[in-house]
Coordinates of N, CA, C and O in Angstrom, one line a residue:
X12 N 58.5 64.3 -12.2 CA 58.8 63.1 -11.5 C 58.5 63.3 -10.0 O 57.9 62.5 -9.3
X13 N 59.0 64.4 -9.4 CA 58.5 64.8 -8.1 C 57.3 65.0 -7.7 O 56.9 64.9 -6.6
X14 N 56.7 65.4 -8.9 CA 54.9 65.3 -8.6 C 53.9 64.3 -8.5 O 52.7 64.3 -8.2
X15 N 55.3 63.1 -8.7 CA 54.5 61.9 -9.1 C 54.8 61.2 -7.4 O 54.1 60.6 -6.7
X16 N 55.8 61.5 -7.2 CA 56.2 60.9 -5.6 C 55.6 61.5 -4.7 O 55.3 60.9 -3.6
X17 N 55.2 62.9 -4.9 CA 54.4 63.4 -3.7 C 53.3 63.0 -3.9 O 52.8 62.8 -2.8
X18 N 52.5 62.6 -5.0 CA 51.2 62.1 -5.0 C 51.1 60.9 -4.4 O 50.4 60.7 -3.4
X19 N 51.8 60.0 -5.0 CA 51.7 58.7 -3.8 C 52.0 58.8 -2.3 O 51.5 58.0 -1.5
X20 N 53.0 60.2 -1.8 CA 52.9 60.0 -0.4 C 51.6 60.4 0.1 O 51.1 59.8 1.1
X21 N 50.7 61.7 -0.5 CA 49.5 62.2 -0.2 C 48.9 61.2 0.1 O 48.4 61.0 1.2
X22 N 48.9 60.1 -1.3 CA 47.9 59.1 -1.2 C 47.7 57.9 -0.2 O 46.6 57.4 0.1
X23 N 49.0 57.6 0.4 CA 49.5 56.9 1.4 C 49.3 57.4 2.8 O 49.3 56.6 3.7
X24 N 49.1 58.4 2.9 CA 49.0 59.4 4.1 C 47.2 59.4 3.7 O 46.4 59.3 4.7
X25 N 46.6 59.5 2.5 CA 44.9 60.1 2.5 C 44.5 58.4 3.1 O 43.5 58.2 3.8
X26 N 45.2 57.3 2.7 CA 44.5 56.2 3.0 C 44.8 55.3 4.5 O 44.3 54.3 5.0
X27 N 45.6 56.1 4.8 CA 45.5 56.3 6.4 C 44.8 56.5 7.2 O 44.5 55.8 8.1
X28 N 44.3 57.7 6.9 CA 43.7 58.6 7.5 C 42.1 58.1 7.2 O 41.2 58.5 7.9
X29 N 41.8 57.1 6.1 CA 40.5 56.8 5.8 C 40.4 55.1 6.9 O 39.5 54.8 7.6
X30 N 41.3 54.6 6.7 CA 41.5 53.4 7.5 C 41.2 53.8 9.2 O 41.1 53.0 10.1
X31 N 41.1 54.9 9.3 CA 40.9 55.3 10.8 C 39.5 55.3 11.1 O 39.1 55.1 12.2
X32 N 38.7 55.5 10.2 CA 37.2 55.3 9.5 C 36.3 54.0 9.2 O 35.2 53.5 9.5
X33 N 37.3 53.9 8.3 CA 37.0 52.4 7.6 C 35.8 51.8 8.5 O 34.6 51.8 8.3
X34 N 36.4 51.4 9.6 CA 35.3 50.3 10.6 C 34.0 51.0 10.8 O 33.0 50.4 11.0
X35 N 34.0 52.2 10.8 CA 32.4 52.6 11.2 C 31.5 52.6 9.8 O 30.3 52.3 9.6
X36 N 32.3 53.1 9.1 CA 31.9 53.1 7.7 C 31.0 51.6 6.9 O 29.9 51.6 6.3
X37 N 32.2 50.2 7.4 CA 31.9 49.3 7.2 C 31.0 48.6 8.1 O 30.4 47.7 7.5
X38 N 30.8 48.7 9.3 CA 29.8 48.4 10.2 C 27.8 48.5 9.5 O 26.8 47.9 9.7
X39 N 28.2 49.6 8.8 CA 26.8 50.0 8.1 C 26.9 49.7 6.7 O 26.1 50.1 6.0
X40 N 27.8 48.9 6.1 CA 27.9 48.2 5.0 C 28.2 48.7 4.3 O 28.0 48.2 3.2
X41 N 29.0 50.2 4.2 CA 29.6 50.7 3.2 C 31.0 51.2 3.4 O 31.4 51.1 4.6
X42 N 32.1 51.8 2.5 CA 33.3 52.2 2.7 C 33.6 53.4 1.5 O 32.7 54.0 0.9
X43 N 34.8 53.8 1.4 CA 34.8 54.7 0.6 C 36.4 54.6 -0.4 O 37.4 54.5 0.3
X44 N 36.5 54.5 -1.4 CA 37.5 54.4 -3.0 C 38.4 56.0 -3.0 O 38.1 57.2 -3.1
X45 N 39.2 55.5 -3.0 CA 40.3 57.7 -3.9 C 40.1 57.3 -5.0 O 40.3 56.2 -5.3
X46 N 39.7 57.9 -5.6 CA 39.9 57.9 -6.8 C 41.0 58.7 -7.8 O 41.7 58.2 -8.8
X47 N 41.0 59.5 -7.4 CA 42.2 60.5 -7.9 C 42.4 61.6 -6.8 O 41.6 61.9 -5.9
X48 N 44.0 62.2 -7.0 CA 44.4 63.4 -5.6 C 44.9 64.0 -7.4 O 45.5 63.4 -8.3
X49 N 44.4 65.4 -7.3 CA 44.5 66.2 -8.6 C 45.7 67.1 -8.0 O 46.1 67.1 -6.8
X50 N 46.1 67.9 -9.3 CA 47.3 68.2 -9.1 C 47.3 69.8 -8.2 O 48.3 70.5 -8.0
X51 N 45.6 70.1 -7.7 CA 45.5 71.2 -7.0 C 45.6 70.7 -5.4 O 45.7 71.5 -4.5
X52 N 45.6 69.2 -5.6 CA 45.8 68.4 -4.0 C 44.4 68.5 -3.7 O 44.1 69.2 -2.7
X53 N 43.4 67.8 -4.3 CA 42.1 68.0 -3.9 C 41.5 66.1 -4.3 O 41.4 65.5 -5.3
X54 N 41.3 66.0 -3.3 CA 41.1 64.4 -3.1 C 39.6 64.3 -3.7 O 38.6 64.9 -3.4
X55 N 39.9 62.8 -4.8 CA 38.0 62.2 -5.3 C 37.7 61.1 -4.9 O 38.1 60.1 -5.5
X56 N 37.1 61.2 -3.9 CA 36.2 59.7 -3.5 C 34.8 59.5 -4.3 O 34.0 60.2 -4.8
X57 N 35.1 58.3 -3.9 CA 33.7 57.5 -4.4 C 33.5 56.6 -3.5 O 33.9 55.4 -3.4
X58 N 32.5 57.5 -2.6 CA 31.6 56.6 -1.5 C 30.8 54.9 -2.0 O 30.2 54.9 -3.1
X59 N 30.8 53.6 -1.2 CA 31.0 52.7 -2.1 C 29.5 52.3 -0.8 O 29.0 53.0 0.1
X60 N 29.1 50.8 -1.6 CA 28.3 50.3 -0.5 C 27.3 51.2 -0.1 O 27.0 52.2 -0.7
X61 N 26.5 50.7 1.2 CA 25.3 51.2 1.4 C 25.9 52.9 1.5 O 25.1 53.7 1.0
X62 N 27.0 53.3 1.9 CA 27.4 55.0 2.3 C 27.0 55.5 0.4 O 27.2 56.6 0.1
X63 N 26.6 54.7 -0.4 CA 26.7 55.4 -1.7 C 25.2 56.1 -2.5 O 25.0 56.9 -3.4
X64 N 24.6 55.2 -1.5 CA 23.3 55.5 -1.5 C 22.1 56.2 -0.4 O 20.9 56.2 -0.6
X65 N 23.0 56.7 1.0 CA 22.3 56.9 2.1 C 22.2 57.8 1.8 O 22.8 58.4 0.9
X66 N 20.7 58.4 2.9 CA 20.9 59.7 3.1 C 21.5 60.7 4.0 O 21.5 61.9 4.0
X67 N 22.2 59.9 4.8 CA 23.2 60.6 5.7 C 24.3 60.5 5.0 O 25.0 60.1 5.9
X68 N 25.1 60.5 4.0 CA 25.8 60.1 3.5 C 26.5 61.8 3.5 O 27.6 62.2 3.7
X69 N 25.3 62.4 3.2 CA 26.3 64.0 3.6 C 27.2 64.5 4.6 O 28.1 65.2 4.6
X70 N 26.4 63.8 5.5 CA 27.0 64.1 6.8 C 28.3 62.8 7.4 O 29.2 63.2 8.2
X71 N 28.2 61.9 7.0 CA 29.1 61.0 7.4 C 30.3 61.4 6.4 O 31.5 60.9 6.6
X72 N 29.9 62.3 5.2 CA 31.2 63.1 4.3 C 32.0 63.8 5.1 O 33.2 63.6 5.4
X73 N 30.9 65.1 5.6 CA 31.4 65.8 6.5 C 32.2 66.1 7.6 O 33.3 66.7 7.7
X74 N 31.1 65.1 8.5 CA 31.5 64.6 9.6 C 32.3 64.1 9.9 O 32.6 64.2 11.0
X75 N 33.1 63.1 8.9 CA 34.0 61.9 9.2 C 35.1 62.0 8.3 O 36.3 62.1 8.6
X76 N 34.6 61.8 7.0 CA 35.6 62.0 5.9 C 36.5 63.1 5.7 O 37.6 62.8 5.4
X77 N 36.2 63.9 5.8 CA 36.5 64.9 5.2 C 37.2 65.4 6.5 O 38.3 65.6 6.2
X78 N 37.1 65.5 7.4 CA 37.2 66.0 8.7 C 39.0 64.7 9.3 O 40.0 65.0 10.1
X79 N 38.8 63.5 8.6 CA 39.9 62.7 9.2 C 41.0 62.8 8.0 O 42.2 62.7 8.3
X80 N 40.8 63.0 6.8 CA 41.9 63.5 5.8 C 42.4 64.6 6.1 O 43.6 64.7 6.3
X81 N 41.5 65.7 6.3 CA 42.2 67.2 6.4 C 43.1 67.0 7.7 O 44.4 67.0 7.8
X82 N 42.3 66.8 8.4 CA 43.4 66.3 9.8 C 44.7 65.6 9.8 O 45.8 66.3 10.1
X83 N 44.7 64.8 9.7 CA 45.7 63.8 9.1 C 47.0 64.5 8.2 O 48.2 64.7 8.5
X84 N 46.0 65.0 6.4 CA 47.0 65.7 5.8 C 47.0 66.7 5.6 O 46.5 67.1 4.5
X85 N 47.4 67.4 6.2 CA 47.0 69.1 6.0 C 47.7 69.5 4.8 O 47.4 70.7 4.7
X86 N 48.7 68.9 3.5 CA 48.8 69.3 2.6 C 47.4 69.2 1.4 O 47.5 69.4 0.2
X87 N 46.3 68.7 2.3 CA 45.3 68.5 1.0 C 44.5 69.5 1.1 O 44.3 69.9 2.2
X88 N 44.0 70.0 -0.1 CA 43.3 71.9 0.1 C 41.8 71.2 0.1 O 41.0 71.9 0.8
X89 N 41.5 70.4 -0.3 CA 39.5 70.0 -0.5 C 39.4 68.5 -1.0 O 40.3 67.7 -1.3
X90 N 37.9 68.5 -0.9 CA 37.9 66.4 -1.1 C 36.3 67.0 -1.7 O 35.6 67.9 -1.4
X91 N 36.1 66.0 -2.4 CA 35.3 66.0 -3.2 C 34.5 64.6 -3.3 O 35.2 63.6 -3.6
X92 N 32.9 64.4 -3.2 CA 32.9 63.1 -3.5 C 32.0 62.9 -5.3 O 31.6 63.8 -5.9
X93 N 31.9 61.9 -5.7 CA 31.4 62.2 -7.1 C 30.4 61.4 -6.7 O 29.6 61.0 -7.5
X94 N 30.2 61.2 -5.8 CA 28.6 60.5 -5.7 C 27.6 60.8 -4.5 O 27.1 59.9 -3.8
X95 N 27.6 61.6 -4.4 CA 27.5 62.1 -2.6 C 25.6 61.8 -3.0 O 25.1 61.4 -4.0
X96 N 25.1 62.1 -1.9 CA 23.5 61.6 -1.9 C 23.0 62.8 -1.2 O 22.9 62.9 0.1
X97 N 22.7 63.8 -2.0 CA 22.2 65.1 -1.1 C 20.9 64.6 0.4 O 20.3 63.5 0.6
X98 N 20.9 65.5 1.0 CA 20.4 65.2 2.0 C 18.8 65.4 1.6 O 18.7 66.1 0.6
X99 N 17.5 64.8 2.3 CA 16.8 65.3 2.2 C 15.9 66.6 3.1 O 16.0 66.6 4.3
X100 N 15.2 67.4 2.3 CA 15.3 68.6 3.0 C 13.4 68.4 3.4 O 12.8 69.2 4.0

């Protein structure tokens, strides 16, 4: 039962922290979904909109996502996206 309350506070705290985002994200027509915070504390998005298909999309993970959760919640150990758009090399 406790595991289930901390998950929602993570969650409430990860979608904070993505809301600080949100507008640049949406500006270029895309945003980003939690999908699940697993029980190792490892956050799954799914980048939505044009971010789901770009090819910067790695770097706006990096750079932004990933970078404003950890910040924000330092109880989350990794984030993961299930659709990321590798970069081209």
């Amino acid at each position: 039962m406790a595991e289930i309350a901390l998950k929602e506070i993570l969650l409430q705290q990860v979608e904070l922290a993505l809301d600080s985002i949100r507008p640049y994200l949406k500006t270029d027509g895309g945003d980003v979904k939690v999908l699940d915070i697993t029980e190792e504390r490892v956050v799954v998005l799914e980048l939505m909109g044009a971010c789901g298909s770009c090819p910067m999309s790695a770097m706006t993970f990096k750079g932004g996502i990933e970078q404003a959760i950890m910040r924000a919640v330092p109880e989350i150990k990794g984030i993961q996206a299930v659709n990321l758009t590798p970069m081209d090399v």
